[in-house]
Short mmCIF file of C-alpha atoms in Angstrom, two decimals:
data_model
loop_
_atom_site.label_atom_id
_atom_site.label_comp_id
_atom_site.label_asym_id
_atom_site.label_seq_id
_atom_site.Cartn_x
_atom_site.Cartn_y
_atom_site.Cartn_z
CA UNK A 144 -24.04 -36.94 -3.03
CA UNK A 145 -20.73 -36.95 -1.90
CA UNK A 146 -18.59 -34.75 1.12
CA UNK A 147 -16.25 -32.18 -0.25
CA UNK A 148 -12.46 -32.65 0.19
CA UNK A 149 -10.57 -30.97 -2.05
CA UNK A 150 -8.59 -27.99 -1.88
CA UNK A 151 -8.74 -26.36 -4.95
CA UNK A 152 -12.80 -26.92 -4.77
CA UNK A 153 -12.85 -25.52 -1.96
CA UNK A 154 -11.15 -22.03 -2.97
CA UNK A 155 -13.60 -22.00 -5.66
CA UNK A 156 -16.52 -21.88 -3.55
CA UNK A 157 -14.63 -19.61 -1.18
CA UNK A 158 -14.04 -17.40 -3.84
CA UNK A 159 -17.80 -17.66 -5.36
CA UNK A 160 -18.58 -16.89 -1.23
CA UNK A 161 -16.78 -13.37 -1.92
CA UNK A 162 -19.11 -12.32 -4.49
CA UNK A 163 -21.56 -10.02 -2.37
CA UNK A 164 -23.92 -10.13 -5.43
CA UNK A 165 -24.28 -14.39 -5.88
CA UNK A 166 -27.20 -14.40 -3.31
CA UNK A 167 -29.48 -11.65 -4.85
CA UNK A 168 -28.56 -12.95 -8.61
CA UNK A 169 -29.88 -16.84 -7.26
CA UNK A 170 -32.72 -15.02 -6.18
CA UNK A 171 -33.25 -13.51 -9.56
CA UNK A 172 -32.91 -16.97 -11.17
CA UNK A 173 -35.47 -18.58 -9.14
CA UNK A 174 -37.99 -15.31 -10.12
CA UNK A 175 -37.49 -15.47 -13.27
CA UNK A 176 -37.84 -19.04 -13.89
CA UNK A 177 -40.44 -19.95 -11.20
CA UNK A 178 -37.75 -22.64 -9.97
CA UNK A 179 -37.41 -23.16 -6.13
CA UNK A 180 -33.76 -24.55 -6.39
CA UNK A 181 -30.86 -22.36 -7.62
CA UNK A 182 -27.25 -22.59 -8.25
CA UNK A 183 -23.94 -21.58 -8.55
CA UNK A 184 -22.02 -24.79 -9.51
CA UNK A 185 -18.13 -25.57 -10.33
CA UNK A 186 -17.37 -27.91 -13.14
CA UNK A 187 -14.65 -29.98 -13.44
CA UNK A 188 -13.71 -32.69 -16.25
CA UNK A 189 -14.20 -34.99 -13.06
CA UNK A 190 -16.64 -33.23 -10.65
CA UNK A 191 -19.54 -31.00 -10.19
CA UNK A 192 -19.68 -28.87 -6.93
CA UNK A 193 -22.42 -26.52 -5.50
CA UNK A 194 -21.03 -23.32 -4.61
CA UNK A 195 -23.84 -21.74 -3.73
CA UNK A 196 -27.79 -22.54 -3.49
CA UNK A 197 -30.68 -21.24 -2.99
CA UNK A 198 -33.50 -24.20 -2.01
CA UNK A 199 -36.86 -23.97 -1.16
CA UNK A 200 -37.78 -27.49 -3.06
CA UNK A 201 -35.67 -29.60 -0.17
CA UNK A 202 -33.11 -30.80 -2.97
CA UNK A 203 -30.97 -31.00 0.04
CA UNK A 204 -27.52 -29.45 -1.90
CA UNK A 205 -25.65 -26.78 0.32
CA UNK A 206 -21.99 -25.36 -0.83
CA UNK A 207 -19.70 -28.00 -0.85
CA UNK A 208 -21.91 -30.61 -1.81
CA UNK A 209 -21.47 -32.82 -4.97
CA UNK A 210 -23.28 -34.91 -7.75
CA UNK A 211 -21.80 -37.74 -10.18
CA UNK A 212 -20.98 -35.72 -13.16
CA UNK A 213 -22.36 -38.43 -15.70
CA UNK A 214 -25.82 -38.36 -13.85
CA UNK A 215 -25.74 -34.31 -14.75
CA UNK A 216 -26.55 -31.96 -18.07
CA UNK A 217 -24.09 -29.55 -17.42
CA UNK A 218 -20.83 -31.95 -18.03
CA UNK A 219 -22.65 -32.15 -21.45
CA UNK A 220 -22.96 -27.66 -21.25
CA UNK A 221 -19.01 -28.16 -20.11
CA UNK A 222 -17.90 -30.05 -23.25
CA UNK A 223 -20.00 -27.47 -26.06
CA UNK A 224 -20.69 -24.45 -23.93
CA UNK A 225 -24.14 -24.70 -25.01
CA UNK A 226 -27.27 -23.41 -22.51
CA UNK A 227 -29.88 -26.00 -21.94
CA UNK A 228 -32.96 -24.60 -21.21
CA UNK A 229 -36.35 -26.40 -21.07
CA UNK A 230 -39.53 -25.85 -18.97
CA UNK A 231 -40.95 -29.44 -19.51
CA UNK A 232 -39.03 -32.37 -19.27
CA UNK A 233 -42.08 -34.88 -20.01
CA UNK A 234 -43.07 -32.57 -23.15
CA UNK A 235 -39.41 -32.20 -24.54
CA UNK A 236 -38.54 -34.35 -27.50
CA UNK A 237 -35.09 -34.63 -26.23
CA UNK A 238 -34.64 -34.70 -22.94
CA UNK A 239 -38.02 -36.74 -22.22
CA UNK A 240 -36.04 -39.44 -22.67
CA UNK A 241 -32.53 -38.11 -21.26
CA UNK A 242 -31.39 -39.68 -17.65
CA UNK A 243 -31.07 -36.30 -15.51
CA UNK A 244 -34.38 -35.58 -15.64
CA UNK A 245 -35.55 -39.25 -14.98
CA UNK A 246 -32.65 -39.41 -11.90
CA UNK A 247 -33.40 -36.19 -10.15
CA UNK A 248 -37.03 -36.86 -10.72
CA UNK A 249 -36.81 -32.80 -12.82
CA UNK A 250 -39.65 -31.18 -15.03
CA UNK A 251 -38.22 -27.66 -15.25
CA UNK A 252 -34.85 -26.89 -15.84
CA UNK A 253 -32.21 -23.93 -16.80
CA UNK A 254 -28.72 -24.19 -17.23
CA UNK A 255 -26.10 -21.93 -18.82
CA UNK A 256 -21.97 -21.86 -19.07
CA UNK A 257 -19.74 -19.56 -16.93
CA UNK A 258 -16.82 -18.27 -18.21
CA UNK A 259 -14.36 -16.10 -17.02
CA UNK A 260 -13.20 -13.13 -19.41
CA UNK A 261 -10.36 -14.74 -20.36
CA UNK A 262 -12.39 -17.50 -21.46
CA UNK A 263 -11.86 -20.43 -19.16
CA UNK A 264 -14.90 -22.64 -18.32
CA UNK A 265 -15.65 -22.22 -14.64
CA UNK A 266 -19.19 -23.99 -14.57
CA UNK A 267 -22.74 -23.26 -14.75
CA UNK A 268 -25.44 -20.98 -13.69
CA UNK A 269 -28.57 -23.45 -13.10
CA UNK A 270 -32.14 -23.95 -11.89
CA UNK A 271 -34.44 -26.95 -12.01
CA UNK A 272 -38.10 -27.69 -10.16
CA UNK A 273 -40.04 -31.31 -10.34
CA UNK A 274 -42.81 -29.03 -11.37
CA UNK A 275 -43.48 -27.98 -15.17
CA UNK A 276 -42.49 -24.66 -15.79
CA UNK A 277 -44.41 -21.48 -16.82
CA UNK A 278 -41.72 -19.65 -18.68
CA UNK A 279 -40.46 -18.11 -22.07
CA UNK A 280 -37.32 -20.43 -22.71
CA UNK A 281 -35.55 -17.87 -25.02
CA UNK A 282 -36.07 -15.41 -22.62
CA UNK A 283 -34.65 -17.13 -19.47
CA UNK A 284 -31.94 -18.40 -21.31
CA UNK A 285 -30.99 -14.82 -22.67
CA UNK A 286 -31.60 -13.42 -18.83
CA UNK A 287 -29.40 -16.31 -17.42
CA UNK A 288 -26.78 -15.54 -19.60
CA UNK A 289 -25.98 -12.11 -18.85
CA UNK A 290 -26.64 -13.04 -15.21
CA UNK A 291 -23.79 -15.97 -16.24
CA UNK A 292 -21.68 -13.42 -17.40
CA UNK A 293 -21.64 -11.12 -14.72
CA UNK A 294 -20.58 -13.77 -12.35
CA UNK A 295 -17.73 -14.40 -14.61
CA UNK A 296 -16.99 -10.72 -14.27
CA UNK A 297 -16.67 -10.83 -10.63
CA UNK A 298 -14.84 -13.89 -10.77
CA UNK A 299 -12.06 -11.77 -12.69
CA UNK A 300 -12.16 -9.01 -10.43
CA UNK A 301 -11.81 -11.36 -7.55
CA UNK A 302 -8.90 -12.67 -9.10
CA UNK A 303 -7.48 -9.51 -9.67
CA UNK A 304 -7.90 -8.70 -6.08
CA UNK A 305 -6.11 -11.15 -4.54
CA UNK A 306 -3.41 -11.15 -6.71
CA UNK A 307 -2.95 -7.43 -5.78
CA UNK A 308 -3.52 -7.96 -2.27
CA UNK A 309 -0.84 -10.73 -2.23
CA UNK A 310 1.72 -8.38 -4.37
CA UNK A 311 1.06 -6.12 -1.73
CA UNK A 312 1.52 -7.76 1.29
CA UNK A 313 4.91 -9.30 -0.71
CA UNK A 314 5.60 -5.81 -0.54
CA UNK A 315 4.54 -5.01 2.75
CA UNK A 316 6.86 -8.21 3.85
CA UNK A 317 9.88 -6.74 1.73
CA UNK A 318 9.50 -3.42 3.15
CA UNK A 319 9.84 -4.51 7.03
CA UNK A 320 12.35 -6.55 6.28
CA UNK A 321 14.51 -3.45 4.80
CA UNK A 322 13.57 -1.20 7.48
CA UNK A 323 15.06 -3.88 9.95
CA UNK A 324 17.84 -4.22 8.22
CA UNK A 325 18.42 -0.96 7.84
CA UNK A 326 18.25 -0.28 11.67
CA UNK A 327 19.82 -3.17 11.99
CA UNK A 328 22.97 -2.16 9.88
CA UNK A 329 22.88 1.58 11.51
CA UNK A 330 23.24 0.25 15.11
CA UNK A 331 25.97 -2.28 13.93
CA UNK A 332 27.84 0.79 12.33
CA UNK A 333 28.40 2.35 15.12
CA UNK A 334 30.72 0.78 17.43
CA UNK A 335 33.59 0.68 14.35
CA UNK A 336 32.77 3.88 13.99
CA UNK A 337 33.51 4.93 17.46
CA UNK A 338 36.40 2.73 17.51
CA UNK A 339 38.14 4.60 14.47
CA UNK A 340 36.99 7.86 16.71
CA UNK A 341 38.85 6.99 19.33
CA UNK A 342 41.91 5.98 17.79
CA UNK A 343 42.41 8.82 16.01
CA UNK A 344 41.92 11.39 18.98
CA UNK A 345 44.85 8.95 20.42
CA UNK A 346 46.98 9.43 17.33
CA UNK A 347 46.35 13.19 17.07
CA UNK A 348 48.39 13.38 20.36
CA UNK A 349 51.74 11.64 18.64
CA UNK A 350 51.26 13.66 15.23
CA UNK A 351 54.02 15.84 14.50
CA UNK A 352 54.40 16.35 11.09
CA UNK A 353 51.88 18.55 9.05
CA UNK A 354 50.67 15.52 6.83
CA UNK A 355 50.05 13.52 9.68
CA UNK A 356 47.86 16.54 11.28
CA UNK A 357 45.95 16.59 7.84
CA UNK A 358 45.43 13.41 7.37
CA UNK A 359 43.91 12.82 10.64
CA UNK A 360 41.88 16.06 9.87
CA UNK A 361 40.22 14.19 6.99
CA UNK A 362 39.94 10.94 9.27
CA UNK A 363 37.76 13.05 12.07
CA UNK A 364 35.88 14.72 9.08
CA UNK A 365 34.91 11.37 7.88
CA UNK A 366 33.70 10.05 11.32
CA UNK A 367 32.01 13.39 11.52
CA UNK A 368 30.07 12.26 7.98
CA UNK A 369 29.86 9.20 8.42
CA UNK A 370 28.23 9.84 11.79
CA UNK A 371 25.58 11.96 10.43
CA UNK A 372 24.70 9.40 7.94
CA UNK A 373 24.47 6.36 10.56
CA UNK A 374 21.75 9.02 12.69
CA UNK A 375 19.93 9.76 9.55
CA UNK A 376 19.15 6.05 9.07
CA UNK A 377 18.52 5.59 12.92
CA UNK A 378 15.87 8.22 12.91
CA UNK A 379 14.30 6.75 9.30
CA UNK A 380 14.54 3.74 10.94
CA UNK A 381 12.69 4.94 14.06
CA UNK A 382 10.06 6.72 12.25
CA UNK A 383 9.23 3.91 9.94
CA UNK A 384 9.22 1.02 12.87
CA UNK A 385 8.98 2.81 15.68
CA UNK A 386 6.12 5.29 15.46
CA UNK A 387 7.88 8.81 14.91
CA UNK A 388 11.19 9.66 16.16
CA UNK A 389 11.48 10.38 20.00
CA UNK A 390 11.73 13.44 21.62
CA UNK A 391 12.53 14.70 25.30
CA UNK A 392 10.43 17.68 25.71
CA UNK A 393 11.46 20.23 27.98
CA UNK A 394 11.39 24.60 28.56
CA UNK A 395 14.04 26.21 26.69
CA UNK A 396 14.70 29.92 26.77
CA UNK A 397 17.84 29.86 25.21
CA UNK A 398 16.41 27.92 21.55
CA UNK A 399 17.59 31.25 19.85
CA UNK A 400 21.05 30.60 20.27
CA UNK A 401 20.88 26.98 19.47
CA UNK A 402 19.46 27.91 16.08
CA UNK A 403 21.72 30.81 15.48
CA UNK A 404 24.79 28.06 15.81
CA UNK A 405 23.04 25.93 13.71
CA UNK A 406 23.13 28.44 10.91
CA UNK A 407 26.88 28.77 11.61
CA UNK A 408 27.71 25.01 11.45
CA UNK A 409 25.77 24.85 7.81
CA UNK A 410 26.97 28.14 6.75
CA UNK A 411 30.69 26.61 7.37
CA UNK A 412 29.71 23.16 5.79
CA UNK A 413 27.57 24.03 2.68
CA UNK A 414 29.93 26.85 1.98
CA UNK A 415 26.80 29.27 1.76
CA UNK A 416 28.26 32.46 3.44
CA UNK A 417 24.11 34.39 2.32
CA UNK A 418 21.87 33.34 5.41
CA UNK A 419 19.59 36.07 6.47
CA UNK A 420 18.31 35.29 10.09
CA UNK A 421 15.52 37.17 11.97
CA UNK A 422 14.88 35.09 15.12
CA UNK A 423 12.08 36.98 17.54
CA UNK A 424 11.54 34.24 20.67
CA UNK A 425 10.08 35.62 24.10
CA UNK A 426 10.34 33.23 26.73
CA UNK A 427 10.50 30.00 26.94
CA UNK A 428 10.00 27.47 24.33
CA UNK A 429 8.33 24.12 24.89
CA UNK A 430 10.49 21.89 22.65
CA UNK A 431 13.78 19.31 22.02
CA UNK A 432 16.05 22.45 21.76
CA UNK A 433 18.28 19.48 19.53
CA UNK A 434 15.98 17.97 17.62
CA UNK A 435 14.69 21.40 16.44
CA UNK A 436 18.42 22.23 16.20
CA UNK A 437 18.55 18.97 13.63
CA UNK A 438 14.90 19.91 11.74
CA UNK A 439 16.71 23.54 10.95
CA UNK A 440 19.96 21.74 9.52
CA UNK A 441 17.97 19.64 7.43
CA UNK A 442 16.13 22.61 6.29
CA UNK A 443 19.19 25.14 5.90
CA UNK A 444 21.20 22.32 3.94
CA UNK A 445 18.44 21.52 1.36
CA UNK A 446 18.36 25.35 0.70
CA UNK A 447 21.94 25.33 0.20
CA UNK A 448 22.03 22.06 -1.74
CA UNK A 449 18.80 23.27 -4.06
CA UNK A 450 18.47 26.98 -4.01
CA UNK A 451 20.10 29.77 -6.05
CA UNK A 452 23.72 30.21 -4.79
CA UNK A 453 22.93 34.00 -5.95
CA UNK A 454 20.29 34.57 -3.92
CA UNK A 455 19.97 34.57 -0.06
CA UNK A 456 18.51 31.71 2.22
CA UNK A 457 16.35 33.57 4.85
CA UNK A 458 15.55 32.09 7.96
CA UNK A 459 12.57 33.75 10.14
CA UNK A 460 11.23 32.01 13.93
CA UNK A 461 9.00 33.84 15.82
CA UNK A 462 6.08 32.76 18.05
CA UNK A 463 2.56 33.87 17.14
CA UNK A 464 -0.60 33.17 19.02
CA UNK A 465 -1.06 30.28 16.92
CA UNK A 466 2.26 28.44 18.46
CA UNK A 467 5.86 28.39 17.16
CA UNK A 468 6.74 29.21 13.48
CA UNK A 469 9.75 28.64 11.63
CA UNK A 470 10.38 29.36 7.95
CA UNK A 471 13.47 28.66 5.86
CA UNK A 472 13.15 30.21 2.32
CA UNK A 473 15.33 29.90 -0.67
CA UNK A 474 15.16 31.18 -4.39
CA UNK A 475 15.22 27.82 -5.85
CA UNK A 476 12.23 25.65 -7.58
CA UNK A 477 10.70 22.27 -6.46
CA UNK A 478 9.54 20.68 -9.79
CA UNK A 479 5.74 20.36 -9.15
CA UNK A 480 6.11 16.33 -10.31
CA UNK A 481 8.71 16.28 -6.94
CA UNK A 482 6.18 18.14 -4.86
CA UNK A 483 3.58 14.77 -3.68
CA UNK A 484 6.84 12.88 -2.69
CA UNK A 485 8.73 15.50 -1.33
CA UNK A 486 8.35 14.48 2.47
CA UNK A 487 9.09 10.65 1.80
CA UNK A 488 12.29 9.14 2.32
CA UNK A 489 14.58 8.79 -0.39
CA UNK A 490 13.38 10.99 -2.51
CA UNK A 491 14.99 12.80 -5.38
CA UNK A 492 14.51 13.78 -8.83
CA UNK A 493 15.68 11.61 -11.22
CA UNK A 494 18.46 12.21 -13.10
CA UNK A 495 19.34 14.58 -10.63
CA UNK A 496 23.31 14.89 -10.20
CA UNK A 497 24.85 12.95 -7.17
CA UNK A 498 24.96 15.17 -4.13
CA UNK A 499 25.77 14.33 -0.46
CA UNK A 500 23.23 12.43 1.56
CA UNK A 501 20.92 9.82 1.68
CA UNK A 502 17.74 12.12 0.54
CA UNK A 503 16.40 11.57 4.15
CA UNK A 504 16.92 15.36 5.13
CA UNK A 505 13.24 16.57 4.58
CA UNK A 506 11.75 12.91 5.54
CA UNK A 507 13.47 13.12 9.01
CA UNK A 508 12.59 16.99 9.65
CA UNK A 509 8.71 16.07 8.79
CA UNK A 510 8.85 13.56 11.08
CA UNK A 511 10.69 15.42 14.08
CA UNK A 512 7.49 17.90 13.45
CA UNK A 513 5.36 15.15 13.59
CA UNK A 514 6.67 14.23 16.75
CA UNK A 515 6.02 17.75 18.36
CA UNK A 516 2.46 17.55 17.17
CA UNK A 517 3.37 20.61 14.41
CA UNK A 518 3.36 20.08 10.91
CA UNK A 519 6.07 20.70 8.39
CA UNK A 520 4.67 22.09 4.76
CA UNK A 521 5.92 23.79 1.97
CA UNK A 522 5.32 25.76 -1.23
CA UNK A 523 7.04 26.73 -4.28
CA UNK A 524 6.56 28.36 -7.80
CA UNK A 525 8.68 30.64 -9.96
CA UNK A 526 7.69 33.71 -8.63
CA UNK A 527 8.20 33.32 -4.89
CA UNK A 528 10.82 30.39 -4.59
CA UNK A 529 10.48 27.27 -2.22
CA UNK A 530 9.22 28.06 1.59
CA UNK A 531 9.33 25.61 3.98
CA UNK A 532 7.21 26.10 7.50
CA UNK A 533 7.34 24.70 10.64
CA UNK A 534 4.47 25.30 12.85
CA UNK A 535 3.92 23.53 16.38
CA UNK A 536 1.22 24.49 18.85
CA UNK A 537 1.96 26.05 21.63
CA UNK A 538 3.33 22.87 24.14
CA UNK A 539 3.23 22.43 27.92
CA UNK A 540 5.54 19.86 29.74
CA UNK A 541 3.44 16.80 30.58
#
């Protein structure tokens, strides 16, 4: 018997190790054909390997170990795919006189073909004894076959898993490496960004003509955009690497107002003039008065961007015993194929026409209510429209 040192033998017995079922099937073997060694062996053109035994006859084969082919049956059960089954070597007209038996020193012995689904020869299913058996050989052989084919079977699905498993952590790998790059890239955007910032606040001071004054106009409104972009990637970034998107809690008895400005600054940007507002705070407010202030714009501008234009966007925060609640409704209709997806980044119908945005709006106000420890949900049908809640528990400043 020879040591085991290759590779690919070795990730076949690895992989026949996987198979939670191989011990109770060897175990089945050796009932049903009296035998008191069992295996599970690979076969090669050039080698056959144990990849798992049972032995209570002191054969002294563990996984890993190997026999000459040529002094072994089952290079013959390779080359036809033919079972060879026999429960008394001595009695058999054929294999009386064949050299396993007379090698091994073998009376009893069962031995049938593995194959995957596919096909492919994998090796055999096998039991032997130096003691005459007392069995039905049509019977084991059928038994061992099915038990031959269920291996087979799991050798598939083991396949199957690992291929997945390495598809997915390709994926996994693809994923952080975008995220990074992402933040990455946001960061980096920045300080050109500020530059062209600056330098137009300096040439707004020379401008005297009324094309240079509008022109500059559009420059600042740019920065303005392209500023809100470069934060809505920062805080996807954050929330994908970092572990939510940080917040600086604090006791706020002036959040009404910040809200009620917010619905000014989107009511001016999205062009939607019909905002109803009913704001009822008492008190203070455990929050981040401007990361609220961003969950509301995000909320406010997807009404705008997705409601009905003839209908009003209504906007109700109040604080019930329950915590904070804030609701932004609007006529419009989330597609129910839309709704599973609807808090994860990027995500827009398709064919949907191009609008404004990086689809991170809803993504990044789910995740600044993660953040507070409140939840952000929403519903929507044909009768009542699309209603997005906010709902954080009542906080206290650590």
């Amino acid at each position: 018997m020879d040591t085991l040192t290759d590779p690919d033998l070795l990730n076949d017995i690895a992989e026949i190790g996987r198979i939670q079922a191989v011990p109770r099937i060897l175990e089945t073997v050796a009932h049903i054909t009296g035998s008191r060694f069992a295996a599970i062996a690979r076969v090669t053109e050039t080698t056959w390997t144990a990849c798992a035994t049972l032995d209570t006859l002191g054969f002294g084969l563990v996984p890993g170990g190997q026999l000459v082919l040529g002094t072994t049956i089952c290079d013959e059960i390779r080359r036809s795919s033919t079972s060879v089954v026999f429960a008394n070597a001595s009695a058999h007209p054929l294999y009386s006189m064949h050299h396993t038996p007379r090698i091994y020193g073998l009376e009893s012995y069962a031995s049938v073909p593995i194959h995957r689904p596919d096909g492919t020869f994998f090796g055999t299913l096998c039991a032997i004894d130096s003691a005459p058996g007392n069995f039905d050989e049509a019977h084991v052989q059928r038994s061992m076959e099915l038990l031959a084919e269920l291996i087979g079977n799991y050798l598939d699905k083991e396949d199957r898993l690992l291929q997945a498993e390495s598809a997915l952590s390709d994926a996994h790998r693809a994923a952080d490496l975008r995220d990074q790059f992402i933040a990455v890239l946001g960061h980096d955007l920045r300080s050109p960004l500020q530059a062209i910032s600056i330098a137009a606040d300096s040439l707004s001071i020379d401008a005297n003509s009324e094309r240079q004054q509008r022109m500059l106009a559009h420059i600042a409104s740019g920065v303005t955009r392209m500023d809100g972009l470069i934060n809505d990637v920062l805080d996807f970034a954050r929330g994908r690497l970092g572990g939510g998107i940080p917040i600086s809690l604090q006791a706020t008895s002036t959040l009404d107002a910040e809200l009620k400005r917010v619905v000014d600054e989107v009511a001016i940007a999205t062009g939607c003039q019909d905002i109803q507002v009913q704001i009822r705070l008492d008190g203070t407010v455990v929050c981040d008065p401007s990361r609220l202030s961003q969950l509301l714009a995000n909320l406010l501008t997807n009404a705008a961007q997705h409601g009905e234009r003839s209908s009003p966007i209504t906007l109700n925060v109040h604080c019930a015993p329950n915590g904070f609640i804030l609701e932004v409704h609007n006529a419009g209709v989330i597609p129910s194929s839309s709704m599973d997806t609807i808090f994860s980044p990027f995500s827009r119908e398709k064919g949907e026409r191009p609008r404004p945005g990086l689809g991170l709006g809803i993504y990044i106000a789910s995740e600044i209510a993660r953040s507070h420890g409140g939840t952000l949900s929403v519903q929507s049908n044909e009768a009542a429209g699309t209603l997005f809640t906010f709902q954080m528990p009542n906080a206290t400043l650590p």
